[in-house]
mmCIF file of C-alpha atoms in Angstrom:
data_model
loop_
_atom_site.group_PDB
_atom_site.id
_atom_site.type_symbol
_atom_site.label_atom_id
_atom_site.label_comp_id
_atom_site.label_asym_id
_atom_site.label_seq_id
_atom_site.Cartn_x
_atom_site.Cartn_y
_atom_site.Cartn_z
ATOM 1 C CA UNK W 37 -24.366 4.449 -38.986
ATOM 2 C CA UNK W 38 -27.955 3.622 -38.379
ATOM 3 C CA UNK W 39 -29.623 3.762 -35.030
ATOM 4 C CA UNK W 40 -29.362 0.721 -33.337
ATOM 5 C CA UNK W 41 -25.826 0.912 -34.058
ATOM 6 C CA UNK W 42 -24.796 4.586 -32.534
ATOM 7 C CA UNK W 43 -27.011 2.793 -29.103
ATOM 8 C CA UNK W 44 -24.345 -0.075 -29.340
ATOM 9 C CA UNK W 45 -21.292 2.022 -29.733
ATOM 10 C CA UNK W 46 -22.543 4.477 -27.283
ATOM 11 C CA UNK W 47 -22.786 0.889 -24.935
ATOM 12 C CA UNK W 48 -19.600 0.313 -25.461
ATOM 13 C CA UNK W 49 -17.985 3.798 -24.911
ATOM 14 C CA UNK W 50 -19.857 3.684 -21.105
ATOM 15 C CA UNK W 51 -18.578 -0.557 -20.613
ATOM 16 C CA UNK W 52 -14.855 -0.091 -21.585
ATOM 17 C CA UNK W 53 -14.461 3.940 -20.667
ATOM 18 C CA UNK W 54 -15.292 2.698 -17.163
ATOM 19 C CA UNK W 55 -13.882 -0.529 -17.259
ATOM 20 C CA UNK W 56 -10.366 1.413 -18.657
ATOM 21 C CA UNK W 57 -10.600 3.600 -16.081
ATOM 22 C CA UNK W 58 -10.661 0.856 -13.240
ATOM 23 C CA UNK W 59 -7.897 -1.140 -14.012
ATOM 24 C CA UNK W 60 -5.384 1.889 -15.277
ATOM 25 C CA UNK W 61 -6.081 3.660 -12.209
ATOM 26 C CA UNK W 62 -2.759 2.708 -10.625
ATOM 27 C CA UNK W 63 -1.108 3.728 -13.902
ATOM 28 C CA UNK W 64 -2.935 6.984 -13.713
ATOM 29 C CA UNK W 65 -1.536 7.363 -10.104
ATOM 30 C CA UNK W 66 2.122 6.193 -11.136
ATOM 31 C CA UNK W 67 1.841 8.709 -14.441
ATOM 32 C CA UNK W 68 0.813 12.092 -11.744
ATOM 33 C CA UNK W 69 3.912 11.168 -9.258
ATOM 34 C CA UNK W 70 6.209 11.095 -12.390
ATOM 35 C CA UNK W 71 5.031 14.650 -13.601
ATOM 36 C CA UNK W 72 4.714 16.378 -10.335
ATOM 37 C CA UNK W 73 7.693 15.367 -9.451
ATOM 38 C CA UNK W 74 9.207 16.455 -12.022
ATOM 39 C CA UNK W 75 7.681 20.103 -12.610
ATOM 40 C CA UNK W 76 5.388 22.278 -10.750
ATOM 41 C CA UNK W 77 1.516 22.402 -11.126
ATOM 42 C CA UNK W 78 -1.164 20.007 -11.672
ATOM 43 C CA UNK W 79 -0.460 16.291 -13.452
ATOM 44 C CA UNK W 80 -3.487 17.218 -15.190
ATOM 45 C CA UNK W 81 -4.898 20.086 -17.188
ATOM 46 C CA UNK W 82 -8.060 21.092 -18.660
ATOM 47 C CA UNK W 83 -8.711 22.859 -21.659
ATOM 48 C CA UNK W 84 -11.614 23.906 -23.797
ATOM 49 C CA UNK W 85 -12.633 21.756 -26.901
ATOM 50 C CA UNK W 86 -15.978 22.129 -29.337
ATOM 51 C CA UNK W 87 -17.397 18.649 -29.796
ATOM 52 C CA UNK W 88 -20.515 16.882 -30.954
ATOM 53 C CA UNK W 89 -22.641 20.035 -32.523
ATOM 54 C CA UNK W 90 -20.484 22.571 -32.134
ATOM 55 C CA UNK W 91 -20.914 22.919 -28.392
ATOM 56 C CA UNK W 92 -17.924 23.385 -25.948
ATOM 57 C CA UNK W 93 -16.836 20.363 -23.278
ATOM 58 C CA UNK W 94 -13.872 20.344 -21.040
ATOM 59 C CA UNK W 95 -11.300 17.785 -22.143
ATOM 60 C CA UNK W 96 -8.505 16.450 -19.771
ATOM 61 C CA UNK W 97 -5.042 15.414 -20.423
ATOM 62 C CA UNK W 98 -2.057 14.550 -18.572
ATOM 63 C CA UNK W 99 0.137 17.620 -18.366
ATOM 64 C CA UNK W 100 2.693 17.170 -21.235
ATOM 65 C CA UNK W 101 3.590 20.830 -22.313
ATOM 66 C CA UNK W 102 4.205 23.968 -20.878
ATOM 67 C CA UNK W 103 1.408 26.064 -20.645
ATOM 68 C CA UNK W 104 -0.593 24.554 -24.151
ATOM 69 C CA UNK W 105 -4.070 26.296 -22.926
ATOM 70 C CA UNK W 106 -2.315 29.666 -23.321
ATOM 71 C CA UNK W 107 -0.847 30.390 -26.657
ATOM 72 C CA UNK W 108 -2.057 27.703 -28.816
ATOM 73 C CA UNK W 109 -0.153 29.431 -31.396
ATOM 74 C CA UNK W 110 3.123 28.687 -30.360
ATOM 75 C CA UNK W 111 2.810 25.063 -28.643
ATOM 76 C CA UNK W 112 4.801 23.277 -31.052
ATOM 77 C CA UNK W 113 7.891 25.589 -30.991
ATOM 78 C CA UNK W 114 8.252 26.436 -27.046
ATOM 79 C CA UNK W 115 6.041 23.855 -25.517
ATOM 80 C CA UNK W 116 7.280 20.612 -26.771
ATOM 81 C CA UNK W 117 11.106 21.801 -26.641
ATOM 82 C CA UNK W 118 11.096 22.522 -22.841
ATOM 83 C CA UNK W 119 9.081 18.930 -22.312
ATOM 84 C CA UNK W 120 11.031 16.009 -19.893
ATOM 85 C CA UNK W 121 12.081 12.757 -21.845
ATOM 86 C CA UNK W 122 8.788 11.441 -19.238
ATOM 87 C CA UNK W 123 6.009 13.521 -21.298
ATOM 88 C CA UNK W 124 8.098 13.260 -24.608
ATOM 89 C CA UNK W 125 7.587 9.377 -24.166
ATOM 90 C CA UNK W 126 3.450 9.534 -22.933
ATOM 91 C CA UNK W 127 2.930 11.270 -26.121
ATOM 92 C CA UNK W 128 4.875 9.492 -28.174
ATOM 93 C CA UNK W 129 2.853 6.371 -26.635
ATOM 94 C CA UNK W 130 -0.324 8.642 -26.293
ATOM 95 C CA UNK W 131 -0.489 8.088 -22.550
ATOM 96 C CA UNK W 132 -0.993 12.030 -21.972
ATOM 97 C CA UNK W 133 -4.726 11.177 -22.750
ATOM 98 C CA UNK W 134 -5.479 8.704 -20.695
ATOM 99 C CA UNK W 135 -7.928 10.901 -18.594
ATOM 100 C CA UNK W 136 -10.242 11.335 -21.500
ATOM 101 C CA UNK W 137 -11.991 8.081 -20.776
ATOM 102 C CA UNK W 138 -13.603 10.236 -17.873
ATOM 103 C CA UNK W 139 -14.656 12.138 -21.281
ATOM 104 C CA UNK W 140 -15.800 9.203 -22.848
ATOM 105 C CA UNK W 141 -18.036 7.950 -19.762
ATOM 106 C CA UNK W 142 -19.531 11.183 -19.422
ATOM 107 C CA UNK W 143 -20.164 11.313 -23.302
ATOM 108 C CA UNK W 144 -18.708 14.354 -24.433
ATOM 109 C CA UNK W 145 -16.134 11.887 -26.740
ATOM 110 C CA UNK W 146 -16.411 8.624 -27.805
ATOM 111 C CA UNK W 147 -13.611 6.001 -28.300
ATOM 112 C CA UNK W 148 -13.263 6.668 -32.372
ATOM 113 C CA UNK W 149 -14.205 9.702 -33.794
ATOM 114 C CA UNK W 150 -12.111 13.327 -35.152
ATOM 115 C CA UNK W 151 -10.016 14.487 -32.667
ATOM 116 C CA UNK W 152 -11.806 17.808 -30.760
ATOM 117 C CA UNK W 153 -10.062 20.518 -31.588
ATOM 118 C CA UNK W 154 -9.779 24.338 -30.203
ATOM 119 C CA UNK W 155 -11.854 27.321 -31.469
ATOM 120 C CA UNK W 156 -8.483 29.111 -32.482
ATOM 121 C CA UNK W 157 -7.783 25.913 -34.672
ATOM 122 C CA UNK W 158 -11.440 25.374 -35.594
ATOM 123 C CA UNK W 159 -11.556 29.149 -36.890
ATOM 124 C CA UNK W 160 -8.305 28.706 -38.820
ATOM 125 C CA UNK W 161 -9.720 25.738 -40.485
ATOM 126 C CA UNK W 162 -13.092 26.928 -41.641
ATOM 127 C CA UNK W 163 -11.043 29.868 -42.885
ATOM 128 C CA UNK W 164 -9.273 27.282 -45.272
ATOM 129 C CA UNK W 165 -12.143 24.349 -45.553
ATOM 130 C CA UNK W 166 -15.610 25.577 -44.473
ATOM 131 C CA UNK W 167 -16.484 21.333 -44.685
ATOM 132 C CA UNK W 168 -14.945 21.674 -41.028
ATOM 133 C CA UNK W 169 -18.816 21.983 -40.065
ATOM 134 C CA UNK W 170 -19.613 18.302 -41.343
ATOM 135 C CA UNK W 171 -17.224 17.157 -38.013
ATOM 136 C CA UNK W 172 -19.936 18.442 -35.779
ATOM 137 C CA UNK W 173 -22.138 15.696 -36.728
ATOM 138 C CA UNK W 174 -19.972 13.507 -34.590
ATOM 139 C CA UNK W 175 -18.896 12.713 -31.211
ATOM 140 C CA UNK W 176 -15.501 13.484 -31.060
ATOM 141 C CA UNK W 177 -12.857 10.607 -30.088
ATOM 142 C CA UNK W 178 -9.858 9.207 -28.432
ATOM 143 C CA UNK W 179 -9.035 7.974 -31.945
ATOM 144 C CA UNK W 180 -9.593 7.709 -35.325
ATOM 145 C CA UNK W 181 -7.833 7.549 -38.662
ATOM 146 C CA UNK W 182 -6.394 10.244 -39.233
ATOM 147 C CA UNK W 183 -4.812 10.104 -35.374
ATOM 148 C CA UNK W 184 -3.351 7.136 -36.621
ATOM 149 C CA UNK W 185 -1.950 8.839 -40.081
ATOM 150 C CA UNK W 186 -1.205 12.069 -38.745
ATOM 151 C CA UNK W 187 -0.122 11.940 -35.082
ATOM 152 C CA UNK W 188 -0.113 15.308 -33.624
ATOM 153 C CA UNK W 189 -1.221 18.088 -36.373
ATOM 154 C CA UNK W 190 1.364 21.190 -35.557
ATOM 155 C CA UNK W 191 0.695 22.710 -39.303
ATOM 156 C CA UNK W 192 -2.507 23.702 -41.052
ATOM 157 C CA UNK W 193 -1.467 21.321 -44.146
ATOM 158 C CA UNK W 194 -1.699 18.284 -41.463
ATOM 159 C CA UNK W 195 -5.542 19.927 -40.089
ATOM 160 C CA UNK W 196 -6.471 20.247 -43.401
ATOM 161 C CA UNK W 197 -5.381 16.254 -44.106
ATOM 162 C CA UNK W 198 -6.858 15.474 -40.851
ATOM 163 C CA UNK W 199 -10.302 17.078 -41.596
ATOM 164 C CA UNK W 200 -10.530 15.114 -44.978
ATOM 165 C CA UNK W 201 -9.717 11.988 -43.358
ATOM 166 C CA UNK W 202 -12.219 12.809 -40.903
ATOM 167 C CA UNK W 203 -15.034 13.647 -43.100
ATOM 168 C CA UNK W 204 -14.610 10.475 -44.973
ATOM 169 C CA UNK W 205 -14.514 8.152 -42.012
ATOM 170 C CA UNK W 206 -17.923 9.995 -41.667
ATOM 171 C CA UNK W 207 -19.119 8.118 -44.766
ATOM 172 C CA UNK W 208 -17.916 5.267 -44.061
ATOM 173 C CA UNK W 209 -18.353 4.752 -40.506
ATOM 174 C CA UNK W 210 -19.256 1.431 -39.241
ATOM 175 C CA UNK W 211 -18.698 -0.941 -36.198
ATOM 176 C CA UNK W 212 -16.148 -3.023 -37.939
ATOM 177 C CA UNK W 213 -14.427 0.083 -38.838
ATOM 178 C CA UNK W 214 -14.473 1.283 -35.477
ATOM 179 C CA UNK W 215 -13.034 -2.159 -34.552
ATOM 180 C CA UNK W 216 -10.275 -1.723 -36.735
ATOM 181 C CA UNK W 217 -9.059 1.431 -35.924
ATOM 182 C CA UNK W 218 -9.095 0.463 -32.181
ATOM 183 C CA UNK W 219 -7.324 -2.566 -32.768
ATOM 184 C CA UNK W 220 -4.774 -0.031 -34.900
ATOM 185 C CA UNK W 221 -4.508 2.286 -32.313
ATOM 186 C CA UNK W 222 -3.560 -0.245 -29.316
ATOM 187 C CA UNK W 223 -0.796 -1.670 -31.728
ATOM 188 C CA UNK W 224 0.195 2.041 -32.540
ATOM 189 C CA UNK W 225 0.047 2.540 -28.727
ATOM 190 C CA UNK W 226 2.698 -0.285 -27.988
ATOM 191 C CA UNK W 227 5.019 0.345 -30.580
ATOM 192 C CA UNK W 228 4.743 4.577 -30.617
ATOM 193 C CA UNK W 229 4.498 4.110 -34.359
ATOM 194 C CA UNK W 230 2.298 5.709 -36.611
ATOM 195 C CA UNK W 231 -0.004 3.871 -39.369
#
């Protein structure tokens, strides 16, 4: 991806990150009554990530799980068992992250690119696949193909999928291929299907 086209998707990160953010703001508002009434704490958490060169942003979801930011270890057994039928479905639909297009605006993600991921992951990975270090080279996203193929990763096998995915999207990168895997997202965002 040459120049003048990381300055137009950059554009268009700032136009539609903004723009999203507008016009879902009374879903964002409907979304935080639904989980605090339904549990205690914040509707939204924050939680280290490592991004674009390795260096560490502050990425915010909808709280979904209990506790995640603790014991990353052990999210998929305890976490996603206790969740409500409300945060089973905005995951499912991928609503839990609407709040990263405040990410997005601020440029710490972009709309496609590999999903950030958390040092204790990151660490586990390079143990396995040292290439991990090529995903640096990017802006991480909301999206990307991989997202689409894998979902959530809860096993090193999917990470380890997710990274090679990643790492050839980096080759191939492109506009139109960001285009796509929008357009594959919102349809995977409708239906709660995967790709």
């Amino acid at each position: 991806m040459g120049c003048v086209q990381r300055t137009v998707k950059r554009l268009f990160d700032i136009v539609f990150s903004l723009a999203g953010m507008i016009i879902l703001s009374p879903v964002y508002l409907v979304i935080a009554i639904m989980l605090k009434r339904q549990k205690n704490g914040p509707a939204i958490f924050s939680q280290e990530r490592i991004g674009y060169r390795g260096k560490p942003f502050t990425i915010y979801k909808f709280r979904t799980m209990s506790e995640p930011e603790k014991e990353p270890q052990l999210v998929a057994k305890s976490s996603i068992g206790q969740s409500t039928k409300t945060e089973l479905f905005l995951r499912e639909h991928h609503l839990d992250e609407l709040p990263q297009l405040w990410n997005v605006l601020k440029g710490d993600m972009s709309f496609v690119g590999p999903r950030p991921e958390r040092r204790f992951y990151i660490d586990k990975i390079m143990a396995n696949d040292p290439s991990y270090v090529l995903i640096y080279e990017m802006r991480p996203g909301l999206t990307s193909e991989a997202t689409l193929y894998n979902g959530y990763t809860d096993t090193m096998e999917k990470m380890l999928i997710r990274l090679h995915m990643d790492t050839d999207y980096l080759k191939r990168r492109s506009l139109a291929l960001d285009a796509s895997i929008i357009a594959k997202t919102f349809i995977s965002i409708v239906s709660g299907k995967k790709f």
